[in-house]
C-alpha positions as a LaTeX table, in Angstrom:
\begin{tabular}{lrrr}
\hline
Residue & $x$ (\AA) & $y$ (\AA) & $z$ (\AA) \\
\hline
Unk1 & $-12.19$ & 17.74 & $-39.25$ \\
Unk2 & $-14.71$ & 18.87 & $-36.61$ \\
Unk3 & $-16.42$ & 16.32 & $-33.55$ \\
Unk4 & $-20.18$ & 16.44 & $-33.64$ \\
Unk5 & $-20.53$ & 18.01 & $-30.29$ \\
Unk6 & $-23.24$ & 15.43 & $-29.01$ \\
Unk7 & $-21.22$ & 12.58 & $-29.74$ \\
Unk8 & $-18.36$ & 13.69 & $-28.05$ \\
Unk9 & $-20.86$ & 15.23 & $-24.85$ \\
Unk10 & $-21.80$ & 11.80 & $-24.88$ \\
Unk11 & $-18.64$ & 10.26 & $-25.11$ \\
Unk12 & $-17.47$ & 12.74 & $-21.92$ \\
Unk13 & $-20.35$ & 11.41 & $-20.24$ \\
Unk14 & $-19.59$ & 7.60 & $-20.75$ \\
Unk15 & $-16.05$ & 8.82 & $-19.05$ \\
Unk16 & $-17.44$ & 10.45 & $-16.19$ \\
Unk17 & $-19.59$ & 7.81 & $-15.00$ \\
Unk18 & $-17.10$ & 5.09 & $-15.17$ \\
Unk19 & $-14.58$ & 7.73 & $-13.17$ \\
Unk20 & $-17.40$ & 8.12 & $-10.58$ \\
Unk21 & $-18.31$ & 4.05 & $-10.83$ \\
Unk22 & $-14.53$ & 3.23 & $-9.95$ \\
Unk23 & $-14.38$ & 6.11 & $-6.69$ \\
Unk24 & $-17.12$ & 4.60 & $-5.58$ \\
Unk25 & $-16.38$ & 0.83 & $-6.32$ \\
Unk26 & $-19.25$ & 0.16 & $-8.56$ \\
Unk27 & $-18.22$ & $-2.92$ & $-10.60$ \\
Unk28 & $-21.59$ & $-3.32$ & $-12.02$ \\
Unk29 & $-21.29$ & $-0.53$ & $-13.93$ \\
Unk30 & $-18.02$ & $-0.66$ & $-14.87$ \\
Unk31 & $-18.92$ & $-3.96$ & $-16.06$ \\
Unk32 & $-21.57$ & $-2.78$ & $-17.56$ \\
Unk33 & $-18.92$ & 0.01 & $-19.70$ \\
Unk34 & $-16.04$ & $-1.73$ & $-20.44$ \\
Unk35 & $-15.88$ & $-4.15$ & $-22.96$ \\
Unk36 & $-15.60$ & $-7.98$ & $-22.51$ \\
Unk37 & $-12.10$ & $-7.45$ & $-24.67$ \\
Unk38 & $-10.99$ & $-4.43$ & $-23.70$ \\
Unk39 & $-7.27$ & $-3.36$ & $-23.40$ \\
Unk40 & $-5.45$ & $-0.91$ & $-20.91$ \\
Unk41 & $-2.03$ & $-0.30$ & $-21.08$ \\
Unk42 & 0.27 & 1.14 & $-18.32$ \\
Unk43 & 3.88 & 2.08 & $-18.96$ \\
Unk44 & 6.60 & 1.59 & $-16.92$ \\
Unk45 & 8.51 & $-1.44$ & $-15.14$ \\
Unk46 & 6.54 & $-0.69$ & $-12.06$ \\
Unk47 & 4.24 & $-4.07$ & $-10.08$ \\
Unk48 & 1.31 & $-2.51$ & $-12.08$ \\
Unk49 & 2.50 & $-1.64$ & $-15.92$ \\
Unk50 & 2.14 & $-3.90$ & $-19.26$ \\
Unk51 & $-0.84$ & $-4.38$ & $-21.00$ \\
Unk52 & $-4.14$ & $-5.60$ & $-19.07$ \\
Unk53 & $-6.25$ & $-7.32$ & $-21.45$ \\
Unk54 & $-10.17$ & $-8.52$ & $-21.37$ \\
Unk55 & $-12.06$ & $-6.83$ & $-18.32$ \\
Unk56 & $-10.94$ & $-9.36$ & $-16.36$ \\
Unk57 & $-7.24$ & $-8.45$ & $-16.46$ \\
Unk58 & $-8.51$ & $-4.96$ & $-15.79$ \\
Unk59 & $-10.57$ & $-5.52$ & $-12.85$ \\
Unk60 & $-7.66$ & $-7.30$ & $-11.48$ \\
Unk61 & $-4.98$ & $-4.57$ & $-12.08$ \\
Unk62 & $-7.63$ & $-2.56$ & $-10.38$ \\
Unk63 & $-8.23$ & $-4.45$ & $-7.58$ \\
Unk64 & $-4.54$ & $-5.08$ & $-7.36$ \\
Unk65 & $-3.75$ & $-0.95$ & $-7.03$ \\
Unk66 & $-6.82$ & $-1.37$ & $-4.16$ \\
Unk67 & $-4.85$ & $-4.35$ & $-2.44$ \\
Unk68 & $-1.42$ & $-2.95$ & $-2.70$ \\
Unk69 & $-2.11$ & 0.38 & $-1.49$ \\
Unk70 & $-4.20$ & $-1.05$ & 1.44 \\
Unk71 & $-6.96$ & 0.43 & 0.02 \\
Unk72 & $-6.01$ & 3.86 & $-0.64$ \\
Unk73 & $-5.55$ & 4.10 & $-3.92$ \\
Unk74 & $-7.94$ & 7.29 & $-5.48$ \\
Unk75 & $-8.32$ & 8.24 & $-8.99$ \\
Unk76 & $-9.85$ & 11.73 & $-8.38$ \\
Unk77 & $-11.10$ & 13.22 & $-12.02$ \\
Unk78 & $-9.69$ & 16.42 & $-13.26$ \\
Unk79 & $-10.66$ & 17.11 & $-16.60$ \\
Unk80 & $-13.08$ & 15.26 & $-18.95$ \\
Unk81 & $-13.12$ & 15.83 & $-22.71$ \\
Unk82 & $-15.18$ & 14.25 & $-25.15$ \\
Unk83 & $-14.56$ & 13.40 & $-29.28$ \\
Unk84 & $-15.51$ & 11.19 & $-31.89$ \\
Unk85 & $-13.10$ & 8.49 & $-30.62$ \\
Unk86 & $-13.89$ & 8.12 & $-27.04$ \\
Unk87 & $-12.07$ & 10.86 & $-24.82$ \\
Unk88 & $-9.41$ & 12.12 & $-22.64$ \\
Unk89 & $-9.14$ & 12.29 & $-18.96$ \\
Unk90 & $-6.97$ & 13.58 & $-16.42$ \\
Unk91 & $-6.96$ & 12.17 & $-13.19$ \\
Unk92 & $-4.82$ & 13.19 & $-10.11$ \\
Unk93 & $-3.87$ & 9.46 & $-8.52$ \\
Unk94 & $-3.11$ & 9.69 & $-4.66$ \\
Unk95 & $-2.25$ & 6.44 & $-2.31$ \\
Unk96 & $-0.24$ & 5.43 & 0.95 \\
Unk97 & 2.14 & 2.37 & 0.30 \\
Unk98 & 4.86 & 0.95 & 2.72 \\
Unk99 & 5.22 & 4.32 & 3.79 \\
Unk100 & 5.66 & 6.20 & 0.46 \\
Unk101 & 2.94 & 8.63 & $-0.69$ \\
Unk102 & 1.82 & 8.52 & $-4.37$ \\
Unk103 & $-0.03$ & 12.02 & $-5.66$ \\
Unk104 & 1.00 & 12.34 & $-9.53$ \\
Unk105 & $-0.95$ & 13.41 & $-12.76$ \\
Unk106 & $-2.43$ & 10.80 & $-15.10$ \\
Unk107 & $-3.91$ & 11.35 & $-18.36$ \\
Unk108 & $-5.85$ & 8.57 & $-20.30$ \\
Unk109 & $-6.51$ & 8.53 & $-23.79$ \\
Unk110 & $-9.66$ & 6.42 & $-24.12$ \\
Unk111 & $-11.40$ & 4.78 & $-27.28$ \\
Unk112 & $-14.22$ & 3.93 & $-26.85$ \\
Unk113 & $-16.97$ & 1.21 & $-29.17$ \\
Unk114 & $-20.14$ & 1.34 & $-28.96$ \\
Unk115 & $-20.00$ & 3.48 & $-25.64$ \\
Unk116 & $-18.19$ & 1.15 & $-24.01$ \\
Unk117 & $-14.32$ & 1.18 & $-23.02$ \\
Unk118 & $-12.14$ & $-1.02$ & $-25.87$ \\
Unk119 & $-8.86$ & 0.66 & $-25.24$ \\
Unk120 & $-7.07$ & 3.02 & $-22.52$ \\
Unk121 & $-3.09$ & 4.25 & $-22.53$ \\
Unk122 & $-2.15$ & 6.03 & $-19.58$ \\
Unk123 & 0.60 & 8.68 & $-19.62$ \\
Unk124 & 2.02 & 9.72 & $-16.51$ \\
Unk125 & 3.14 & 13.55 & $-15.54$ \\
Unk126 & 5.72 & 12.08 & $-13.22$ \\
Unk127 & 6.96 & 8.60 & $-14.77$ \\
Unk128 & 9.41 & 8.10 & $-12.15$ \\
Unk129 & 7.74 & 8.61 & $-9.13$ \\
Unk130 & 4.65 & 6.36 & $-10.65$ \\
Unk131 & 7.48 & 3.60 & $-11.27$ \\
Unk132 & 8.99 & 4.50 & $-7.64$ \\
Unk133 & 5.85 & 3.83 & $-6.12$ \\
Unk134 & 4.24 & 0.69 & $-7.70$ \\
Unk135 & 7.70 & $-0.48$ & $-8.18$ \\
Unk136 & 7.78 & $-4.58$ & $-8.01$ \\
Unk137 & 11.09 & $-4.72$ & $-5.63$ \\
Unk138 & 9.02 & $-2.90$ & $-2.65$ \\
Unk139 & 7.90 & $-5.93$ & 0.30 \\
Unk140 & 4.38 & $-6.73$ & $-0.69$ \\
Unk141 & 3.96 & $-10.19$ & 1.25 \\
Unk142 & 2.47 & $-12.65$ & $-0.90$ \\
Unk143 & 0.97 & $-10.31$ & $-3.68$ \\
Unk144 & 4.60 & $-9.81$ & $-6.08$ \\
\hline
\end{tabular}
């Protein structure tokens, strides 16, 4: 089975900008590319895993990596491939929280419909020090 190449350049493309929309806190176009329904799941038994769903719940897991991290929280894009279904993407996720540093490797395996984000599973390169870092038991006044 081979990708037509300009579906998945497009597809890539789709990725990229909502990548670039997040680092630079662009919710009108992330609105604008994810799906009123879409899902994004997170493993792990950190403050931030299970499975966000509607952009709503997204926006809000999103927001809540901002608000937990004081802000800190980056999602800086390392590789971007396109294919029929949507795309993968590697980010390299760094933050500052209660004194702990977060820098691991995330990939997400995105589907997209109708060039617009349905569904997103992350995968972490470092599980444990993802779950170390979000984890719930940390002192987060007022937002566990």
């Amino acid at each position: 089975m081979t990708t037509d190449t300009s579906v998945a350049q497009a597809n890539a493309a789709v990725l990229r900008r909502a990548v670039d929309a997040f680092g630079a806190g662009d919710m009108a176009t992330l609105t604008e590319l994810f799906s009123p329904d879409v899902k994004w799941h997170v493993p792990g038994r950190s403050a931030i895993a299970g499975d966000h769903n509607g952009r709503d719940a997204v926006f809000e897991f999103f927001g809540k990596s901002m608000t937990l991290t004081n802000g800190t929280f980056k999602a800086t894009a390392r590789d971007i491939i396109g294919d029929e279904k949507g795309g993968v993407m590697t980010t390299h996720d760094t933050g500052e929280r209660n004194g702990k540093k977060l820098a691991v490797t995330v990939m997400h395996r995105v589907h997209l419909r109708d060039g617009k984000f349905a569904e997103v599973w992350e995968h972490h390169g470092d599980m444990y020090a993802h779950d170390e870092f979000w984890a719930a038991k940390q002192q987060d006044a007022g937002t566990e």
